[in-house]
Tab-separated table of C-alpha atoms in Angstrom:
chain	number	residue	atom	x	y	z
W	1	MET	CA	38.930	80.029	49.115
W	2	GLU	CA	39.660	80.369	52.650
W	3	GLN	CA	38.964	76.542	53.455
W	4	LEU	CA	41.862	76.053	50.881
W	5	VAL	CA	44.224	78.233	52.335
W	6	GLY	CA	43.466	76.211	55.595
W	7	VAL	CA	43.945	72.961	54.370
W	8	HIS	CA	47.935	73.134	54.658
W	9	HIS	CA	48.063	73.892	58.011
W	10	HIS	CA	48.073	70.715	59.439
W	11	HIS	CA	51.177	69.318	57.522
W	12	HIS	CA	53.849	71.704	57.914
W	13	HIS	CA	56.693	69.957	60.142
W	14	HIS	CA	56.789	66.314	59.117
W	15	SER	CA	59.815	66.683	57.173
W	16	SER	CA	61.588	67.854	59.978
W	17	SER	CA	61.929	64.478	62.183
W	18	SER	CA	63.833	61.617	61.065
W	19	SER	CA	62.767	60.050	58.284
W	20	LEU	CA	63.378	56.541	60.014
W	21	SER	CA	60.883	57.194	62.845
W	22	PRO	CA	58.014	59.341	61.202
W	23	ARG	CA	56.052	59.027	64.497
W	24	THR	CA	58.879	60.249	66.989
W	25	PRO	CA	57.191	62.516	69.411
W	26	SER	CA	58.237	66.167	69.536
W	27	PRO	CA	60.817	67.047	72.355
W	28	THR	CA	58.496	69.428	74.205
W	29	HIS	CA	55.756	66.812	74.909
W	30	PRO	CA	57.337	63.279	74.945
W	31	LEU	CA	54.775	60.848	74.233
W	32	PRO	CA	52.040	63.442	73.600
W	33	HIS	CA	49.319	60.630	72.623
W	34	LEU	CA	49.538	59.313	76.171
W	35	LEU	CA	49.526	62.508	77.872
W	36	ARG	CA	46.483	63.626	76.215
W	37	LEU	CA	44.720	60.385	76.712
W	38	PRO	CA	42.269	60.669	79.572
W	39	SER	CA	40.815	64.162	78.212
W	40	SER	CA	40.567	63.213	74.716
W	41	SER	CA	39.273	59.761	75.485
W	42	ASN	CA	36.316	61.156	77.219
W	43	ARG	CA	35.400	63.087	74.126
W	44	LEU	CA	36.056	60.613	71.470
W	45	ARG	CA	34.530	57.349	72.882
W	46	PRO	CA	30.804	56.489	72.967
W	47	PRO	CA	29.708	56.655	76.821
W	48	ASP	CA	29.793	53.244	78.626
W	49	HIS	CA	26.213	51.834	78.555
W	50	PRO	CA	25.060	48.495	79.526
W	51	HIS	CA	23.021	47.989	76.176
W	52	SER	CA	25.712	49.911	74.012
W	53	SER	CA	26.001	47.733	70.826
W	54	HIS	CA	28.537	50.134	69.327
W	55	PRO	CA	30.740	47.873	66.861
W	56	VAL	CA	34.165	49.488	68.501
W	57	SER	CA	33.510	49.021	72.119
W	58	LYS	CA	31.991	45.553	71.279
W	59	LEU	CA	35.271	44.419	69.742
W	60	LEU	CA	37.242	46.064	72.702
W	61	ARG	CA	35.159	43.802	75.340
W	62	VAL	CA	35.295	40.746	73.135
W	63	THR	CA	38.925	40.794	72.215
W	64	PRO	CA	40.891	42.279	75.377
W	65	PRO	CA	44.231	39.967	74.924
W	66	PHE	CA	44.542	41.320	71.332
W	67	PHE	CA	44.019	45.038	72.470
W	68	LEU	CA	46.817	44.554	75.383
W	69	VAL	CA	49.039	43.005	72.873
W	70	LEU	CA	48.754	46.007	70.596
W	71	LEU	CA	48.828	48.474	73.104
W	72	ALA	CA	52.241	46.721	74.463
W	73	ALA	CA	53.697	46.502	71.160
W	74	VAL	CA	53.137	50.336	70.431
W	75	TYR	CA	54.641	51.167	73.924
W	76	LEU	CA	57.609	49.129	72.984
W	77	LEU	CA	57.969	50.454	69.807
W	78	ALA	CA	57.726	53.943	70.912
W	79	SER	CA	60.500	53.263	73.852
W	80	PHE	CA	62.523	51.929	71.418
W	81	THR	CA	62.144	54.783	68.685
W	82	ILE	CA	62.887	57.142	71.450
W	83	PHE	CA	66.079	55.710	72.882
W	84	SER	CA	67.611	54.536	69.882
W	85	SER	CA	67.316	57.572	67.732
W	86	PRO	CA	70.414	58.876	66.617
W	87	ALA	CA	69.262	62.455	66.756
W	88	ALA	CA	69.911	63.718	70.114
W	89	SER	CA	67.869	66.967	69.488
W	90	LEU	CA	64.581	64.604	69.673
W	91	ARG	CA	65.168	64.037	73.239
W	92	PRO	CA	63.762	66.205	75.725
W	93	SER	CA	66.522	68.645	76.858
W	94	LYS	CA	66.723	71.688	79.320
W	95	ASN	CA	69.337	73.582	77.484
W	96	ARG	CA	68.677	73.261	73.821
W	97	PRO	CA	69.811	75.868	71.869
W	98	LYS	CA	67.431	78.744	71.450
W	99	LEU	CA	67.904	79.325	67.758
W	100	LEU	CA	67.094	76.127	66.235
W	101	LEU	CA	65.289	76.692	62.822
W	102	PRO	CA	62.899	75.851	61.338
W	103	MET	CA	61.034	74.845	64.638
W	104	PRO	CA	58.216	77.373	64.806
W	105	ALA	CA	57.502	79.219	68.067
W	106	PRO	CA	54.903	77.277	70.039
W	107	SER	CA	52.562	80.272	70.732
W	108	PRO	CA	53.041	83.914	69.430
W	109	PRO	CA	54.993	86.308	71.896
W	110	PRO	CA	52.734	89.131	73.424
W	111	PRO	CA	52.934	92.503	71.410
W	112	ASP	CA	55.447	94.700	72.740
W	113	LEU	CA	57.470	98.016	72.011
W	114	PHE	CA	61.484	98.512	72.055
W	115	GLU	CA	63.439	101.282	72.078
W	116	LEU	CA	66.505	101.969	70.180
W	117	HIS	CA	68.509	104.912	71.545
W	118	GLY	CA	71.580	105.434	69.117
W	119	GLY	CA	72.890	108.851	70.055
W	120	ARG	CA	71.187	111.339	67.969
W	121	ILE	CA	68.139	109.570	66.658
W	122	GLN	CA	65.741	107.300	68.581
W	123	ALA	CA	63.502	104.629	67.399
W	124	TRP	CA	60.551	103.080	68.703
W	125	ILE	CA	59.965	99.548	67.276
W	126	THR	CA	57.239	97.021	67.871
W	127	ASN	CA	57.244	92.982	67.220
W	128	VAL	CA	53.811	93.670	65.544
W	129	GLY	CA	54.744	93.672	61.979
W	130	ALA	CA	58.432	94.621	62.904
W	131	THR	CA	57.081	98.374	62.880
W	132	VAL	CA	58.574	101.244	63.250
W	133	THR	CA	56.081	103.282	65.355
W	134	SER	CA	58.185	106.426	66.043
W	135	LEU	CA	61.565	107.878	65.149
W	136	LEU	CA	62.896	110.906	66.619
W	137	VAL	CA	65.153	112.784	64.157
W	138	PRO	CA	66.966	116.206	65.234
W	139	ASP	CA	66.456	119.485	62.831
W	140	ASN	CA	68.870	122.138	62.203
W	141	ASN	CA	68.545	123.248	65.556
W	142	GLY	CA	68.796	120.116	67.206
W	143	VAL	CA	65.168	119.675	68.136
W	144	LEU	CA	63.923	116.403	67.915
W	145	GLY	CA	60.733	115.461	65.830
W	146	ASP	CA	59.174	112.355	65.350
W	147	VAL	CA	59.134	111.963	61.580
W	148	VAL	CA	57.083	108.602	61.105
W	149	LEU	CA	53.190	108.353	60.883
W	150	GLY	CA	51.755	105.973	63.287
W	151	PHE	CA	49.452	105.018	66.417
W	152	ASP	CA	49.658	105.629	69.952
W	153	SER	CA	48.910	101.902	71.110
W	154	LEU	CA	49.586	98.586	69.177
W	155	ASP	CA	45.931	97.667	68.819
W	156	PRO	CA	45.457	99.440	65.570
W	157	TYR	CA	48.505	98.022	64.045
W	158	GLN	CA	46.770	94.540	64.319
W	159	GLU	CA	43.410	95.031	62.848
W	160	LYS	CA	42.812	93.259	59.754
W	161	CYS	CA	40.132	92.637	57.403
W	162	SER	CA	39.473	88.778	57.429
W	163	THR	CA	36.040	88.511	55.396
W	164	PHE	CA	34.185	90.277	52.676
W	165	ASN	CA	31.605	92.027	54.769
W	166	ASP	CA	30.068	95.253	53.911
W	167	ALA	CA	31.972	97.132	56.609
W	168	CYS	CA	35.151	95.461	55.537
W	169	LEU	CA	34.701	96.175	51.843
W	170	ASN	CA	33.771	100.062	52.893
W	171	ASN	CA	37.079	100.145	54.846
W	172	LEU	CA	38.936	98.633	51.868
W	173	LYS	CA	37.254	101.528	49.559
W	174	LEU	CA	38.081	104.093	51.930
W	175	ASN	CA	41.703	103.216	53.111
W	176	GLY	CA	42.804	101.311	50.065
W	177	THR	CA	43.259	98.680	52.951
W	178	SER	CA	44.788	99.575	55.946
W	179	PRO	CA	47.576	102.111	55.830
W	180	TYR	CA	50.595	99.677	56.644
W	181	PHE	CA	52.112	102.389	58.899
W	182	GLY	CA	55.910	101.630	59.569
W	183	CYS	CA	55.500	97.806	59.066
W	184	ILE	CA	57.489	95.302	57.013
W	185	VAL	CA	55.094	93.644	54.289
W	186	GLY	CA	55.532	90.280	52.898
W	187	ARG	CA	55.522	87.605	52.011
W	188	VAL	CA	55.295	89.470	48.888
W	189	ALA	CA	55.176	93.312	48.869
W	190	ASN	CA	52.884	95.225	46.457
W	191	ARG	CA	50.378	93.963	44.135
W	192	ILE	CA	49.900	90.413	42.479
W	193	LYS	CA	47.561	90.619	39.470
W	194	ASP	CA	44.044	88.714	40.161
W	195	GLY	CA	45.843	87.016	43.218
W	196	LYS	CA	47.013	84.216	41.082
W	197	PHE	CA	50.394	82.909	39.818
W	198	THR	CA	51.767	79.636	38.540
W	199	LEU	CA	54.955	78.051	39.815
W	200	ASN	CA	56.311	74.649	38.807
W	201	ASP	CA	52.983	73.966	36.902
W	202	LYS	CA	50.734	74.498	39.912
W	203	GLN	CA	48.612	77.563	40.159
W	204	TYR	CA	48.269	79.479	43.731
W	205	SER	CA	45.458	81.524	44.569
W	206	LEU	CA	45.629	84.067	47.175
W	207	ALA	CA	43.464	86.294	49.158
W	208	ILE	CA	42.185	89.288	47.423
W	209	ASN	CA	42.613	91.868	49.593
W	210	ASN	CA	42.737	94.772	47.283
W	211	PRO	CA	40.152	93.720	44.744
W	212	PRO	CA	40.746	92.531	42.369
W	213	ASN	CA	44.266	91.878	43.298
W	214	THR	CA	46.537	90.587	46.131
W	215	LEU	CA	48.385	93.463	48.036
W	216	HIS	CA	51.258	93.109	50.255
W	217	GLY	CA	50.966	89.520	51.368
W	218	GLY	CA	47.018	89.160	51.649
W	219	PHE	CA	44.774	89.611	54.561
W	220	LYS	CA	47.304	88.599	57.376
W	221	GLY	CA	50.491	89.323	55.859
W	222	PHE	CA	54.019	89.771	57.929
W	223	ASP	CA	52.511	93.417	58.738
W	224	LYS	CA	49.561	91.697	61.284
W	225	ILE	CA	51.776	88.774	62.716
W	226	ILE	CA	53.503	89.194	66.221
W	227	TRP	CA	57.271	88.410	65.325
W	228	GLU	CA	59.590	86.584	67.833
W	229	VAL	CA	62.600	88.630	69.255
W	230	ALA	CA	65.741	86.752	68.928
W	231	GLU	CA	67.803	89.341	69.961
W	232	TYR	CA	67.737	92.841	71.634
W	233	VAL	CA	70.952	94.754	72.388
W	234	LYS	CA	71.032	98.052	73.885
W	235	GLY	CA	73.910	100.408	74.358
W	236	GLU	CA	76.273	101.963	71.901
W	237	ASN	CA	75.276	100.262	68.744
W	238	PRO	CA	71.477	99.184	69.884
W	239	SER	CA	69.900	96.502	67.587
W	240	ILE	CA	66.706	94.256	67.726
W	241	THR	CA	66.263	91.049	65.726
W	242	PHE	CA	62.720	89.714	64.811
W	243	LYS	CA	62.242	86.403	63.399
W	244	TYR	CA	59.125	84.877	61.935
W	245	TYR	CA	58.333	81.219	60.625
W	246	SER	CA	55.795	81.596	57.650
W	247	LYS	CA	54.284	78.144	57.071
W	248	ASP	CA	53.131	76.499	53.804
W	249	GLY	CA	49.767	77.647	52.668
W	250	GLU	CA	49.723	80.788	54.484
W	251	GLU	CA	47.633	83.381	52.582
W	252	GLY	CA	47.958	80.991	49.989
W	253	PHE	CA	51.646	81.054	49.411
W	254	PRO	CA	53.560	77.756	48.874
W	255	GLY	CA	56.205	76.339	51.561
W	256	ASP	CA	57.684	77.120	54.811
W	257	VAL	CA	59.705	80.329	54.987
W	258	SER	CA	62.202	81.420	57.865
W	259	VAL	CA	62.203	84.922	58.016
W	260	THR	CA	64.905	87.462	59.836
W	261	ALA	CA	64.796	91.231	60.260
W	262	ARG	CA	67.184	93.227	62.143
W	263	TYR	CA	67.029	97.003	62.851
W	264	SER	CA	70.083	98.795	64.173
W	265	ILE	CA	71.344	102.272	64.493
W	266	LEU	CA	75.010	103.026	63.194
W	267	ALA	CA	77.075	106.138	63.004
W	268	SER	CA	74.397	107.790	65.474
W	269	THR	CA	72.001	109.304	62.588
W	270	THR	CA	71.363	105.943	60.434
W	271	LEU	CA	69.003	103.512	60.780
W	272	LYS	CA	69.693	100.076	59.341
W	273	LEU	CA	67.621	97.260	58.274
W	274	GLU	CA	68.510	93.910	57.056
W	275	MET	CA	65.983	91.606	55.970
W	276	GLU	CA	66.710	87.788	55.146
W	277	ALA	CA	64.636	84.873	54.352
W	278	ILE	CA	65.084	81.169	53.461
W	279	PRO	CA	62.403	79.090	51.881
W	280	LEU	CA	62.723	75.618	53.448
W	281	ASN	CA	60.775	73.011	51.508
W	282	LYS	CA	59.341	74.499	48.193
W	283	ALA	CA	60.114	77.310	45.503
W	284	THR	CA	58.012	80.353	46.530
W	285	PRO	CA	58.107	84.365	45.409
W	286	ILE	CA	59.493	86.457	48.340
W	287	SER	CA	59.690	90.267	48.274
W	288	LEU	CA	59.867	92.077	51.375
W	289	ALA	CA	59.374	95.935	51.749
W	290	GLN	CA	59.397	98.355	54.586
W	291	HIS	CA	56.453	100.699	54.760
W	292	THR	CA	57.101	103.515	56.663
W	293	TYR	CA	55.187	106.708	55.983
W	294	TRP	CA	57.742	109.914	56.230
W	295	ASN	CA	57.227	113.299	57.090
W	296	LEU	CA	60.275	115.289	57.975
W	297	ALA	CA	58.696	118.304	59.241
W	298	GLY	CA	57.160	116.027	61.828
W	299	HIS	CA	54.260	113.157	61.812
W	300	ASN	CA	51.461	115.898	62.686
W	301	SER	CA	52.676	118.582	60.597
W	302	GLY	CA	50.223	118.448	57.455
W	303	ASP	CA	50.852	117.227	54.197
W	304	VAL	CA	54.310	116.736	52.608
W	305	LEU	CA	53.581	118.341	49.136
W	306	ALA	CA	56.548	121.069	50.083
W	307	HIS	CA	58.965	118.094	50.592
W	308	THR	CA	61.549	117.873	47.743
W	309	VAL	CA	62.237	114.436	46.538
W	310	GLN	CA	64.847	112.875	44.405
W	311	ILE	CA	64.533	109.368	43.116
W	312	LEU	CA	67.541	107.971	41.399
W	313	GLY	CA	65.403	105.830	38.696
W	314	SER	CA	65.282	106.987	35.269
W	315	GLN	CA	62.338	104.502	34.252
W	316	ILE	CA	59.114	103.534	35.951
W	317	THR	CA	56.893	100.482	35.368
W	318	PRO	CA	53.536	101.902	34.284
W	319	VAL	CA	50.505	100.485	35.592
W	320	ASP	CA	46.909	99.747	34.401
W	321	GLU	CA	43.875	100.949	36.004
W	322	THR	CA	44.039	98.550	39.018
W	323	SER	CA	47.765	99.603	39.485
W	324	ILE	CA	49.073	96.534	38.125
W	325	PRO	CA	52.391	97.078	36.092
W	326	THR	CA	51.817	96.527	32.273
W	327	GLY	CA	55.385	95.026	31.808
W	328	GLU	CA	57.012	97.721	29.822
W	329	MET	CA	59.501	100.240	31.034
W	330	MET	CA	58.693	103.921	30.604
W	331	PRO	CA	61.464	106.651	30.831
W	332	VAL	CA	60.744	109.427	33.430
W	333	SER	CA	61.867	112.090	31.119
W	334	GLY	CA	59.537	114.609	30.343
W	335	SER	CA	56.947	113.220	32.668
W	336	PRO	CA	55.528	113.994	36.205
W	337	PHE	CA	57.436	111.068	37.292
W	338	ASN	CA	61.115	112.608	36.635
W	339	PHE	CA	62.648	113.049	40.112
W	340	LEU	CA	66.212	112.536	38.791
W	341	THR	CA	67.201	116.059	40.282
W	342	GLU	CA	65.266	117.170	43.481
W	343	THR	CA	61.814	118.256	42.652
W	344	THR	CA	59.091	119.310	44.869
W	345	ILE	CA	56.372	116.506	45.236
W	346	GLY	CA	53.347	119.088	45.166
W	347	SER	CA	54.868	120.598	41.752
W	348	ARG	CA	53.255	118.278	39.397
W	349	ILE	CA	51.252	115.691	41.628
W	350	ASP	CA	48.200	117.064	39.848
W	351	GLN	CA	49.155	115.686	36.981
W	352	VAL	CA	49.324	111.933	38.104
W	353	PRO	CA	45.473	110.972	38.868
W	354	GLY	CA	45.081	109.972	42.367
W	355	GLY	CA	48.895	111.032	43.189
W	356	TYR	CA	51.929	109.137	42.993
W	357	ASP	CA	51.910	105.185	43.699
W	358	HIS	CA	54.384	103.843	41.055
W	359	ASN	CA	57.662	101.656	40.921
W	360	PHE	CA	60.914	103.519	39.890
W	361	VAL	CA	63.587	101.171	38.383
W	362	ILE	CA	66.800	102.008	40.347
W	363	ASP	CA	69.385	103.178	38.356
W	364	CYS	CA	72.290	102.308	40.987
W	365	GLY	CA	74.870	105.249	40.423
W	366	GLU	CA	76.300	105.945	43.652
W	367	VAL	CA	77.039	102.988	46.054
W	368	LYS	CA	77.655	102.956	49.700
W	369	SER	CA	78.616	99.717	51.380
W	370	GLY	CA	77.338	97.597	48.625
W	371	LEU	CA	74.003	99.603	48.489
W	372	CYS	CA	72.801	101.896	45.785
W	373	HIS	CA	71.556	105.418	46.349
W	374	VAL	CA	67.879	105.274	45.990
W	375	ALA	CA	66.478	108.550	46.996
W	376	LYS	CA	66.919	111.785	48.959
W	377	VAL	CA	63.848	113.541	50.511
W	378	THR	CA	64.354	117.065	52.050
W	379	ASP	CA	61.873	118.989	54.186
W	380	PRO	CA	62.559	122.921	53.577
W	381	SER	CA	60.638	123.869	56.950
W	382	SER	CA	63.090	121.837	59.031
W	383	SER	CA	65.674	121.204	57.048
W	384	ARG	CA	65.884	117.618	57.744
W	385	VAL	CA	67.290	115.213	55.026
W	386	LEU	CA	66.624	111.383	54.552
W	387	ASP	CA	68.851	109.581	52.244
W	388	ILE	CA	67.985	105.942	51.380
W	389	TRP	CA	70.094	103.306	50.031
W	390	ALA	CA	69.240	99.620	49.250
W	391	ASP	CA	70.063	96.688	47.215
W	392	ALA	CA	66.767	95.946	45.881
W	393	PRO	CA	65.982	96.602	42.012
W	394	GLY	CA	62.999	98.909	42.469
W	395	VAL	CA	61.396	101.574	44.817
W	396	GLN	CA	57.431	102.263	45.343
W	397	PHE	CA	57.053	105.955	45.688
W	398	TYR	CA	53.742	106.617	47.433
W	399	THR	CA	52.038	109.973	48.504
W	400	GLY	CA	49.772	108.464	50.904
W	401	ASN	CA	46.923	109.207	48.738
W	402	PHE	CA	44.454	106.667	50.438
W	403	LEU	CA	44.670	108.495	53.896
W	404	ASN	CA	41.486	110.074	54.622
W	405	GLY	CA	41.376	111.416	58.178
W	406	ILE	CA	43.077	108.500	60.312
W	407	VAL	CA	43.604	109.762	63.706
W	408	GLY	CA	47.137	108.923	64.703
W	409	LYS	CA	49.474	109.574	67.485
W	410	GLY	CA	48.666	112.446	69.911
W	411	GLY	CA	45.492	112.653	68.350
W	412	ALA	CA	47.167	113.928	65.043
W	413	VAL	CA	44.760	113.653	62.082
W	414	TYR	CA	46.301	112.142	58.940
W	415	GLY	CA	44.453	113.523	55.855
W	416	LYS	CA	45.754	112.780	52.086
W	417	HIS	CA	49.521	113.381	51.567
W	418	ALA	CA	50.244	113.359	55.122
W	419	GLY	CA	53.231	111.222	54.574
W	420	LEU	CA	55.224	109.556	51.673
W	421	CYS	CA	56.654	106.054	51.377
W	422	LEU	CA	59.848	104.977	49.525
W	423	GLU	CA	59.357	101.204	49.636
W	424	THR	CA	62.507	99.326	48.037
W	425	GLN	CA	61.317	96.225	46.688
W	426	GLY	CA	61.225	93.725	44.052
W	427	PHE	CA	59.080	95.132	40.813
W	428	PRO	CA	55.011	94.531	41.681
W	429	ASN	CA	53.624	91.477	40.142
W	430	ALA	CA	56.972	90.282	38.981
W	431	VAL	CA	55.832	86.698	39.872
W	432	ASN	CA	53.476	87.156	36.833
W	433	GLN	CA	55.958	89.159	34.436
W	434	PRO	CA	58.893	87.033	32.998
W	435	ASN	CA	60.680	90.200	32.055
W	436	PHE	CA	61.031	91.544	35.372
W	437	PRO	CA	63.740	90.345	37.866
W	438	SER	CA	62.570	87.231	39.499
W	439	VAL	CA	61.461	87.086	42.913
W	440	VAL	CA	61.197	83.236	43.060
W	441	PHE	CA	63.548	81.397	45.676
W	442	GLN	CA	64.336	77.917	45.732
W	443	PRO	CA	64.195	75.796	48.929
W	444	GLY	CA	67.868	76.966	50.669
W	445	GLU	CA	68.485	79.963	48.571
W	446	LYS	CA	68.696	83.271	50.551
W	447	TYR	CA	66.506	86.369	49.934
W	448	SER	CA	68.394	89.375	51.286
W	449	HIS	CA	67.321	92.968	51.249
W	450	THR	CA	69.151	95.755	53.105
W	451	MET	CA	68.141	99.309	53.530
W	452	LEU	CA	69.868	102.542	55.208
W	453	PHE	CA	67.910	105.334	56.414
W	454	GLU	CA	70.229	108.356	56.824
W	455	PHE	CA	69.649	111.422	58.296
W	456	SER	CA	70.963	114.919	58.212
W	457	THR	CA	70.275	118.584	58.045
W	458	LYS	CA	70.637	120.647	55.101
């Protein structure tokens, strides 16, 4: 499986060079085959030995003129190709525009942390997984509290399970995989049944990181990679824009995809997230989600069972025993999933085995700047209120059921239900459910998903 996934990695970018000159060297290293000759030739050629009867070296000794003619021809052809190429961008240039996509970054940038200071709220966001690590929000007395679960250092955000060893499997059983604190998950959020789907008559197999299914993009999804910082604006309307180039075959998904995520602070108490993705050469499923765990009383204040929640969805997509939707729609009325009016989380959670981890179909009643009102969360102790607006068809309501004493910021211990997630998204396993809204995008089509996190006090 892993071998299959790796096969694609060498063939991504041929399509970006001129069709007339498939061997045109990349602009960063003119004639890379000549530059690398000394070191690689020492490795690849047999040692010069007087009695060597290696057929290749014999051929080169017997026919030096042919070899020289060949070398001259290659050199002339390469020179002609470089200097006659009509595409100016193929020539080395000091002042190339920085945002030429889809060329991937040559090496991953270092992990870093960025502050967005927007008047009454402050966010800390890292390029590891485009993750919100801290968010300070005032309570009804103006006292700032950090309302998101997370870690003190960037290392835990990068941990992943790469092989099926015992420690990894135990970890999966304990945590339901890593907790995905604050990150953006993709290429496809939520679960894909048995890690398989068929697209254009071809079956794709993905990493099974949440047996028997794929969850949140696989072992190394968008949450574990280090995004490139494309823009960082401080001042009155602060924002940070991350970019990522997801390659063909990555975690088993088809095609190269160019992804952008931009966080900004608006009107002093609203955090906005705009996510976009464009498949470049193959149809592929895309469904991104923001996976912050909220505790409006403060990340270190215990469980969220006293929070009230309103979810503006009158149906859920019920699931089987491995949390895969059955394909039907179930009305929430008369069930413990009815959050159409504000309801305390703890009042009926014991009627849902394991806790809430379900996708709600957003009704889209009230609209603000093109976004539907998805949910409202209130903490009675601090009077903090969070309203979420988005343009996705569904929202996963998750009550931190797999948190099992993870040590987080400032030594806080996050137990079961220490936070709640409201992940707006395409429906889980939509790529295998023809009656769900499609998450498949064609080359050049734009996936777009915007969220507003609007804070106030009661």
